[in-house]
Coordinates of C-alpha atoms in Angstrom, one line a residue:
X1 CA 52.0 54.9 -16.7
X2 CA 52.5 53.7 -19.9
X3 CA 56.2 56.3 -20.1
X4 CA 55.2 57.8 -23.9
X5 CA 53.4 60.5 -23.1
X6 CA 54.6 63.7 -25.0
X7 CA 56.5 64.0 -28.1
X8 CA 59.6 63.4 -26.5
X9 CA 58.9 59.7 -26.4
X10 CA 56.8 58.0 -28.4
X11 CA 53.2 58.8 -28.1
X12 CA 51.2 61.7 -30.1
X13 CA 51.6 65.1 -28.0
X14 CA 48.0 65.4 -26.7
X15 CA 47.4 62.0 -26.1
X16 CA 48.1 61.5 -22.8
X17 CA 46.9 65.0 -22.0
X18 CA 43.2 64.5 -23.0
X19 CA 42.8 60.6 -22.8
X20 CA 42.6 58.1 -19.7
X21 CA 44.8 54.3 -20.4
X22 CA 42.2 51.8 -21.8
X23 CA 41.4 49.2 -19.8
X24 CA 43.0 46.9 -21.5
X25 CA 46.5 48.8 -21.2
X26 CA 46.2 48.6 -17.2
X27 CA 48.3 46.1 -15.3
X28 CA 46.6 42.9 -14.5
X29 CA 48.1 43.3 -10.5
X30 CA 47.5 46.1 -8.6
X31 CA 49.8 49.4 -9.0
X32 CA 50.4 49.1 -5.3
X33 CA 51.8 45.4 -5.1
X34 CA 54.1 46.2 -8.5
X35 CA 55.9 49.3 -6.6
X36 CA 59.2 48.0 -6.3
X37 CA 61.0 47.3 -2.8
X38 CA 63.9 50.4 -3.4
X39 CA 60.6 53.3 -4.0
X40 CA 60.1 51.9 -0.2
X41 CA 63.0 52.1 1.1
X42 CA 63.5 56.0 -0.6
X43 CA 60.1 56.9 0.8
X44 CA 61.2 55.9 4.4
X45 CA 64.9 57.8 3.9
X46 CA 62.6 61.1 2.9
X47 CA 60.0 60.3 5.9
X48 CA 62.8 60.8 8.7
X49 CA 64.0 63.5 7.2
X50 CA 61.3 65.3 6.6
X51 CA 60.4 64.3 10.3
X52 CA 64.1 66.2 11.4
X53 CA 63.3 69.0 9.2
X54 CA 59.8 69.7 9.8
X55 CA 60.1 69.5 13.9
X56 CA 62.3 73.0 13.0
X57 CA 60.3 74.7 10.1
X58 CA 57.4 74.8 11.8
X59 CA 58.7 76.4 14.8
X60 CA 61.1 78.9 12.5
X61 CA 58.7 81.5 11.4
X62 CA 57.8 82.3 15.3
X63 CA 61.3 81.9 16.2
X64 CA 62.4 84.3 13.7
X65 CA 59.3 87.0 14.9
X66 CA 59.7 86.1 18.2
X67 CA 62.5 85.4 19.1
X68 CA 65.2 86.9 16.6
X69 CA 62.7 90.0 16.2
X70 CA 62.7 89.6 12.4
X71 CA 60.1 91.0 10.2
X72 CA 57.7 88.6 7.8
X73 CA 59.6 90.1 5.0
X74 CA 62.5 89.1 6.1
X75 CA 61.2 85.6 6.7
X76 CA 59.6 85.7 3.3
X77 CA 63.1 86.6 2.2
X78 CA 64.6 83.6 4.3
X79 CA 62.2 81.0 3.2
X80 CA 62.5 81.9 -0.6
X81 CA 65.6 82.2 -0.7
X82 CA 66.5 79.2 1.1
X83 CA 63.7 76.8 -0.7
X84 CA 64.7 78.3 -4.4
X85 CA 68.7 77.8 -3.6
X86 CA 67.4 74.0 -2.6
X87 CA 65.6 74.5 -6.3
X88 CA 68.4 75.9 -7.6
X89 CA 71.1 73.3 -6.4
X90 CA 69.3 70.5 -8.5
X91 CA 70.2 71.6 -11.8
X92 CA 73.8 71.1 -10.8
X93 CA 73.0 67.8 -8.8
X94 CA 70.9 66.4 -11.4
X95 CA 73.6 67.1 -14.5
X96 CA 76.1 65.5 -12.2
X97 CA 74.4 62.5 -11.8
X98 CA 73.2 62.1 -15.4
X99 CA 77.2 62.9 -16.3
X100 CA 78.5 60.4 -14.1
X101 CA 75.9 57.5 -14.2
X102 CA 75.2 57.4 -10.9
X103 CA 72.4 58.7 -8.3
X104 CA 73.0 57.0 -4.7
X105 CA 76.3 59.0 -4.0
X106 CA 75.3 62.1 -5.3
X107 CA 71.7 61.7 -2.3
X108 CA 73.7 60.4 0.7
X109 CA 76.1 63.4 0.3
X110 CA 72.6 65.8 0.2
X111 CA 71.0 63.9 2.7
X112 CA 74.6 63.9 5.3
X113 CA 74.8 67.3 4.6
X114 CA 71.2 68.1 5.6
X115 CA 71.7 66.2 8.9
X116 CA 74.8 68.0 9.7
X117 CA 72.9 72.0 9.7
X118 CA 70.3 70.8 12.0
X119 CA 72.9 71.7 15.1
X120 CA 73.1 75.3 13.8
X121 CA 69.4 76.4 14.3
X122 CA 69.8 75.3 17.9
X123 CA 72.9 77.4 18.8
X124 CA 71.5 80.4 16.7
X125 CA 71.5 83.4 18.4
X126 CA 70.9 85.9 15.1
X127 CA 69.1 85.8 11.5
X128 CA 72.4 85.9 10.1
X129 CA 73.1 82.5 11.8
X130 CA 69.3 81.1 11.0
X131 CA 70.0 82.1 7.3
X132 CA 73.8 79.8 7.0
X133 CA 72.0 76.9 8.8
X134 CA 69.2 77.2 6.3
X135 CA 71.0 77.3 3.1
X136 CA 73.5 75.0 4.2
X137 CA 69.8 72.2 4.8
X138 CA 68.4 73.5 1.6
X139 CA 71.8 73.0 -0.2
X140 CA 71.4 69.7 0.8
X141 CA 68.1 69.0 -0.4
X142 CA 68.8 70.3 -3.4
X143 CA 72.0 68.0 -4.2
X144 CA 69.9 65.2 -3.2
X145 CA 66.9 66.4 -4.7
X146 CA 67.2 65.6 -8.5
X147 CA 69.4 62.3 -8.0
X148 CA 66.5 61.0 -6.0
X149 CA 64.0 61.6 -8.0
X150 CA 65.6 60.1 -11.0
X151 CA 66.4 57.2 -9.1
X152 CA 62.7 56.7 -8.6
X153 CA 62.0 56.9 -12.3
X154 CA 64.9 54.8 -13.0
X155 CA 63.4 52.0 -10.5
X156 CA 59.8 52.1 -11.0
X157 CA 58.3 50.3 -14.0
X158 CA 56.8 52.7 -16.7
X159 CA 53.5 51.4 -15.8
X160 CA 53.1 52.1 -12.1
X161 CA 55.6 55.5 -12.2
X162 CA 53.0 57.7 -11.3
X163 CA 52.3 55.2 -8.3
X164 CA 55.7 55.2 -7.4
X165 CA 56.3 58.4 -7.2
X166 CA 52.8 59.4 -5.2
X167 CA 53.8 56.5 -2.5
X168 CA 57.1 58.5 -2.2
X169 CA 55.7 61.6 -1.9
X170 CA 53.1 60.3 0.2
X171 CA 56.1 58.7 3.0
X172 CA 57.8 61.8 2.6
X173 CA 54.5 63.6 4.0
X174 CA 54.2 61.1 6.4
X175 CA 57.3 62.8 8.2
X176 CA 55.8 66.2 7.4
X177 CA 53.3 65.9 9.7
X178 CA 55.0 63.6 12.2
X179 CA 58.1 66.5 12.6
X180 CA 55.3 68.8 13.6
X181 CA 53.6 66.8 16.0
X182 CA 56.5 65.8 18.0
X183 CA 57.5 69.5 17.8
X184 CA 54.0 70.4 19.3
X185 CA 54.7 67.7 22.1
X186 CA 58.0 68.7 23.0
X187 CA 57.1 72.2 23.1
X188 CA 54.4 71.4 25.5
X189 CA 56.5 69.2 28.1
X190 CA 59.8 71.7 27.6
X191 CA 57.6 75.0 28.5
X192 CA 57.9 76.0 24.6
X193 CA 61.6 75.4 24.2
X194 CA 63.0 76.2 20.6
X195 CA 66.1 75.3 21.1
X196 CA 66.0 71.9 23.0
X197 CA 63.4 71.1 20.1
X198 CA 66.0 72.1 17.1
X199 CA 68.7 69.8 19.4
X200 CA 66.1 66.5 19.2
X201 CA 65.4 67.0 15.6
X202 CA 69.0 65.7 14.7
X203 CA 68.3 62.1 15.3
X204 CA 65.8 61.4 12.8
X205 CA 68.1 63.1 10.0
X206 CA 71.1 60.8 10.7
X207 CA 68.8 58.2 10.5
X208 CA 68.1 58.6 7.0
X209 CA 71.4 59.1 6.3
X210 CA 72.1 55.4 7.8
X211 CA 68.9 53.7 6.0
X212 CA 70.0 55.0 2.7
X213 CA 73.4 53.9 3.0
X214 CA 72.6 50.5 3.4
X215 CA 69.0 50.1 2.3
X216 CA 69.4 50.1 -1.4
X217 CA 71.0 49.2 -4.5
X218 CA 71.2 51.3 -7.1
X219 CA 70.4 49.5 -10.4
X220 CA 73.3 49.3 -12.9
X221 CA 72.8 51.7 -16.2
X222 CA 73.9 50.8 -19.1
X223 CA 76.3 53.7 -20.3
X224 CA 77.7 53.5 -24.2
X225 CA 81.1 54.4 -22.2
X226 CA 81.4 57.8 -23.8
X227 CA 80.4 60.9 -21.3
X228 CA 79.2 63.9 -22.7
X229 CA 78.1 67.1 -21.2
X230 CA 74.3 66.9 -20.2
X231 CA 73.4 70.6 -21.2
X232 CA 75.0 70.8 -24.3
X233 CA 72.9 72.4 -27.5
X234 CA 72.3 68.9 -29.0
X235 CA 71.2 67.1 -25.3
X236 CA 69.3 70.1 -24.9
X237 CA 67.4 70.0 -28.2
X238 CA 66.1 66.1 -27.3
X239 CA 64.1 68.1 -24.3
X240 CA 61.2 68.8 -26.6
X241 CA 58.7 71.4 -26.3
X242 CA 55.9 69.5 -24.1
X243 CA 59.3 69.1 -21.5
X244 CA 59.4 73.3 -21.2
X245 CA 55.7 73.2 -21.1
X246 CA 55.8 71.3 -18.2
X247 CA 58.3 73.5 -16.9
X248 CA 56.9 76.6 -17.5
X249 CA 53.4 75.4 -15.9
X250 CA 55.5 74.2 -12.8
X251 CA 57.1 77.4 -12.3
X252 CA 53.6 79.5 -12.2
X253 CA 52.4 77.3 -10.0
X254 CA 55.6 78.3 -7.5
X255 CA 54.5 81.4 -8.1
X256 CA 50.5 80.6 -7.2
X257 CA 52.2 78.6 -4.1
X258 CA 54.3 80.8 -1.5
X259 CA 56.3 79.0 1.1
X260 CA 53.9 77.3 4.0
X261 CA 56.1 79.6 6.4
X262 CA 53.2 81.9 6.2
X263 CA 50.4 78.9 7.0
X264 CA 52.0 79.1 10.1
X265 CA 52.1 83.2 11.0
X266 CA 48.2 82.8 9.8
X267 CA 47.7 80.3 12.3
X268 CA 49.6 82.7 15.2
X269 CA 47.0 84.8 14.6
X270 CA 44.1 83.1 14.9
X271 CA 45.3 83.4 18.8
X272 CA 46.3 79.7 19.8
X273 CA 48.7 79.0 22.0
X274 CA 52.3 78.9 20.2
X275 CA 53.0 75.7 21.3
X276 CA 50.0 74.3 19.1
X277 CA 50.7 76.7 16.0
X278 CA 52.5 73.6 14.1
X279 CA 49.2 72.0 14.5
X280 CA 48.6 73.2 10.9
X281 CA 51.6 72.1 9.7
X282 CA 50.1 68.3 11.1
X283 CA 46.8 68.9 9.3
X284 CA 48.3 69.9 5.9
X285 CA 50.6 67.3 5.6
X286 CA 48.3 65.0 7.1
X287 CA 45.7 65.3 4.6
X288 CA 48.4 65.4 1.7
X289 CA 50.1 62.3 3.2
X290 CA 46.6 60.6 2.4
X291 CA 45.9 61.9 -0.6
X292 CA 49.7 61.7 -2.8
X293 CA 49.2 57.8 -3.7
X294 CA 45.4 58.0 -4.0
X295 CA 46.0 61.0 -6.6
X296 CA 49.3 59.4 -7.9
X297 CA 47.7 56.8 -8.6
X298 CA 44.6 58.7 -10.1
X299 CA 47.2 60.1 -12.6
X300 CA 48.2 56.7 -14.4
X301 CA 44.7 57.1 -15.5
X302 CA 43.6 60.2 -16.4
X303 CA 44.4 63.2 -18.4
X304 CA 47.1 65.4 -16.4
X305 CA 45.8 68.5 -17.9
X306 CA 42.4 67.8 -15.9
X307 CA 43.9 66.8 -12.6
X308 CA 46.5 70.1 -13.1
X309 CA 43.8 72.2 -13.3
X310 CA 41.4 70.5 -10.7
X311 CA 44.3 71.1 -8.4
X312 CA 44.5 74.9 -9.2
X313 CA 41.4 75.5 -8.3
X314 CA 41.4 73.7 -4.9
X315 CA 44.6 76.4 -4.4
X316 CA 42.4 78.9 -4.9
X317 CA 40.1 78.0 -2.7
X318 CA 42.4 77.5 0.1
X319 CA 43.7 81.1 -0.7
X320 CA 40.4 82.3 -0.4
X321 CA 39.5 80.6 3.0
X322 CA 42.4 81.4 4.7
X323 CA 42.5 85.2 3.4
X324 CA 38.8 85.3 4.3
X325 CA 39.1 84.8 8.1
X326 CA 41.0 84.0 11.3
X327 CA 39.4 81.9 13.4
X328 CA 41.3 78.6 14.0
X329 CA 38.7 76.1 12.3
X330 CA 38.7 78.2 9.2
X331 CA 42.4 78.7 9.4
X332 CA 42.2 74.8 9.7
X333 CA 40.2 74.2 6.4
X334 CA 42.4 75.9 4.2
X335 CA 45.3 74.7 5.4
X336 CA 43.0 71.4 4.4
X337 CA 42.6 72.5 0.8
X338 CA 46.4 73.8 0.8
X339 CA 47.4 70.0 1.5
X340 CA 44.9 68.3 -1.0
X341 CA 46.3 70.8 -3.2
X342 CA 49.6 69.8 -3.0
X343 CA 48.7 66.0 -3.5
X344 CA 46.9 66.5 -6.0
X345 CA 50.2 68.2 -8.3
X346 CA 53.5 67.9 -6.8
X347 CA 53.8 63.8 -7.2
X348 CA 52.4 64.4 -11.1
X349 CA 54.2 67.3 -11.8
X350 CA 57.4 65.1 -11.0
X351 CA 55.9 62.2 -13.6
X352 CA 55.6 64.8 -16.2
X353 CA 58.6 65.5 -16.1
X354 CA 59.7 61.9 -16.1
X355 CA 57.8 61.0 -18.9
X356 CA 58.7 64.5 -21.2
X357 CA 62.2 63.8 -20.6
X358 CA 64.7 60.9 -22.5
X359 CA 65.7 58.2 -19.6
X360 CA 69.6 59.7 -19.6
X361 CA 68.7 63.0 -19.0
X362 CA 66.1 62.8 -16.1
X363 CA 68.7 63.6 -13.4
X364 CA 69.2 67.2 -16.2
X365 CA 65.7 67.8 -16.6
X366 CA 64.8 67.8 -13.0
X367 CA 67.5 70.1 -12.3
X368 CA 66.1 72.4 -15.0
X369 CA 62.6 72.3 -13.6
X370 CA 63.5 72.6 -10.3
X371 CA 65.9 75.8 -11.1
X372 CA 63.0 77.8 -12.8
X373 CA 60.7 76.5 -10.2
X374 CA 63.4 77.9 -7.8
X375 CA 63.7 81.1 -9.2
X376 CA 59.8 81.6 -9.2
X377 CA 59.8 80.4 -5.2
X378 CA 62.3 83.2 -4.1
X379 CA 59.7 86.1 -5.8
X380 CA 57.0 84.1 -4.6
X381 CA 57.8 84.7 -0.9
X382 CA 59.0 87.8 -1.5
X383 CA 56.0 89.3 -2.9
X384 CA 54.4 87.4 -0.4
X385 CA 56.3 88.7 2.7
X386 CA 56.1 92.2 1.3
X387 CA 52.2 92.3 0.5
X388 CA 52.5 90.6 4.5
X389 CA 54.4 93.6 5.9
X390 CA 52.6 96.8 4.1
X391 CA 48.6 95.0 3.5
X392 CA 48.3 92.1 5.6
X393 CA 47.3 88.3 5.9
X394 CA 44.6 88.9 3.5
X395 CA 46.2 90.7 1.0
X396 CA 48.9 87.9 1.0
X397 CA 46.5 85.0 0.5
X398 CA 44.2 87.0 -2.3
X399 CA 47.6 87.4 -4.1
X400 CA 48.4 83.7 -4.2
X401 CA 44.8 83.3 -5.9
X402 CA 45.1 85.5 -8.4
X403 CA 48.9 83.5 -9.4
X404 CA 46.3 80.5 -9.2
X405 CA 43.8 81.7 -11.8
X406 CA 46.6 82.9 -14.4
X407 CA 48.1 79.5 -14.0
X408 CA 44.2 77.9 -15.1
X409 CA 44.0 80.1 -17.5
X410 CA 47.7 79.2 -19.3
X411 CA 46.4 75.7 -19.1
X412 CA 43.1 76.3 -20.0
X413 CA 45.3 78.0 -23.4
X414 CA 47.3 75.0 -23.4
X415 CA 44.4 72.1 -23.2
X416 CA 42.8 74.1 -25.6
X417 CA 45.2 74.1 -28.2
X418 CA 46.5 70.5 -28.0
X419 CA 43.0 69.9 -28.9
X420 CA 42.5 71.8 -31.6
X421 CA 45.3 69.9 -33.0
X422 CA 44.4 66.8 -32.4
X423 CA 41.3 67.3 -34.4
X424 CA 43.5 68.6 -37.4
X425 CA 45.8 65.9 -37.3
X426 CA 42.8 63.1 -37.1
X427 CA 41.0 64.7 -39.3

């Protein structure tokens, strides 16, 4: 990634949007070998926690139903709520870090506090105790959330970013799918036992914790000695306008995108046992494990506006399959296209944002993105949940698609535009 791709750096505005690197821009080594050692060691912290966290998320929706005797609003409620406040939390994370200089402190603090609610969902016995455990993990993820990511973009070279930040994305997976498997397993050998599962799942969190500690070294930033409020009028002014686009695009795609609490009820009803329900959970972050680096990698090279919009429309496909029947292989193959989906967007939505924003304020602008994106999770699942409770599965999923198309079409608007002025200006 060559880091001047909007006009917030360097670089005409639609260049990077309609125009792959030249050949003779592209490292001489592979992106793979240049990824330095730190994006590693990150990946592996977000693997074992995602490992802790998924082994309860995927179980949580049917706990909720099932056991708790909660309704799939009130889950859509629970979900939103708890994945925007993570969304939220990142503005105030990611100011903080860009304020104080530093990133490492402000992740182990998320990441500790993350391991520590994992106790709660195994000695809840109401919603009300499901919903403090699961703000006090999102909380967590969204201190460490922004710090994190702008650690990445501070470590990885300009040229291999989008790399970087698909092989991160793509570890992270790796314990997305993992979490649910072992959950699937332990459900099997404990005669589907939530709770001893919930208890299990705190080792891999505090194992992160540990491996971030004393894995890595945050590089030294050169700071002009003088602090000054991230988000004031003039700091915000040097976000330019292709930073908000990239906002604004990533926040109608939260919309297109519910939370994957309902791939799971979808799967309980295809009529599987509910030990295996997670099993979609396995498939959709197995295939978007593989495909984060292949696709992160696809991005250092192509326009973003084309890979956005491919991505789209593989979202609305998914919707379509998995509003469009219930048998387990076709609930399977959306859940498929749900997971190529997300590797195909979430790891270059993150490098558009690095790339639209000035190096100081990364930690700033991907707390602003995340708190928009946040906003548009919580009515997300909402609307999902509700279309849920009073239409049904199908109603849900058709609703997703149509967020999906308007989002196409606002790029489609976008693409065009840029060039249209490209031609004036080379004209």
């Amino acid at each position: 990634m060559s880091g001047k791709a909007f006009d917030g750096m360097n670089e005409p505005n639609s260049a990077r949007l309609n125009s792959p690197i030249s050949k003779s821009t592209m490292p001489s080594t592979t992106s793979f070998n240049r990824i330095p050692t730190g994006i590693w060691v990150l990946g592996f912290v977000s693997m074992l926690m995602d490992i802790s966290s998924e082994m309860i998320h995927s179980l949580l929706p049917m706990f909720l139903m099932g056991a708790l005797g909660a309704s799939a609003l009130a889950v859509g409620i629970i979900e939103g709520l708890a994945e925007s406040t993570a969304l939220i939390v990142k503005v105030f994370s990611g100011v903080l870090s860009d304020y104080i200089g530093k990133r490492k402190g402000l992740a182990v603090f998320g990441y500790a506090l993350g391991a520590c609610a994992k106790p709660l969902f195994a000695v809840a016995s109401s919603t009300g105790i499901v919903v403090v455990a699961r703000l006090i993990d999102r909380v967590g993820k969204g201190i460490r959330g922004a710090p994190r990511d702008a650690l990445v973009a501070d470590i990885a070279p300009p040229e291999v970013r989008g790399a970087a930040f698909g092989l991160r994305q793509s570890l992270d997976t790796v314990g997305a799918f993992v979490g649910p498997l072992v959950a699937v397993g332990l459900m099997l050998l404990g005669s589907n036992d939530f709770r001893l599962v919930f208890w299990l799942a705190v080792f891999p969190g505090l194992m992160a914790v540990a491996l971030l500690i004393f894995g890595i070294q945050e590089p030294e930033r050169h700071l002009d000695g003088r602090r000054t409020n991230p988000i004031n009028r003039e700091n915000l002014r040097r976000l330019g306008r292709s930073y908000w686009w990239v906002v604004g695009i990533g926040a109608i795609f939260t919309l297109a995108r519910f939370s994957e609490a309902f791939l799971v009820l979808r799967a309980q009803q295809s009529g599987v046992a509910i030990a295996l329900v997670p099993l979609v959970m396995v498939a959709m972050n197995l295939i978007y494990a593989g495909s984060a680096y292949p696709f992160g990698w696809l991005s250092d090279r192509m326009s973003h506006a084309k890979l956005l919009a491919f991505g789209l429309i593989v979202l609305i496909a998914a919707d379509l399959v998995l509003a469009s029947g219930r048998h387990w292989w076709t609930i399977l193959g959306g859940v498929g296209l749900w997971g190529i989906h997300m590797g195909m967007t979430q790891g270059l939505l993150a490098t558009m944002v690095a790339d639209t924003a000035p190096a100081d304020l990364r930690g700033t602008a991907y707390g602003v993105f995340n708190l928009l994106s946040g906003v548009a999770m919580l009515i997300a699942s909402g609307i999902a949940g509700w279309l849920w409770d009073r239409h049904g599965a199908e109603e849900t999923f058709y609703g997703g698609a149509v967020f999906s198309l308007i989002a196409l079409l606002g790029l489609g608007v976008r693409w065009r535009r840029l060039t249209v002025d490209t031609v004036h200006h080379t004209a």
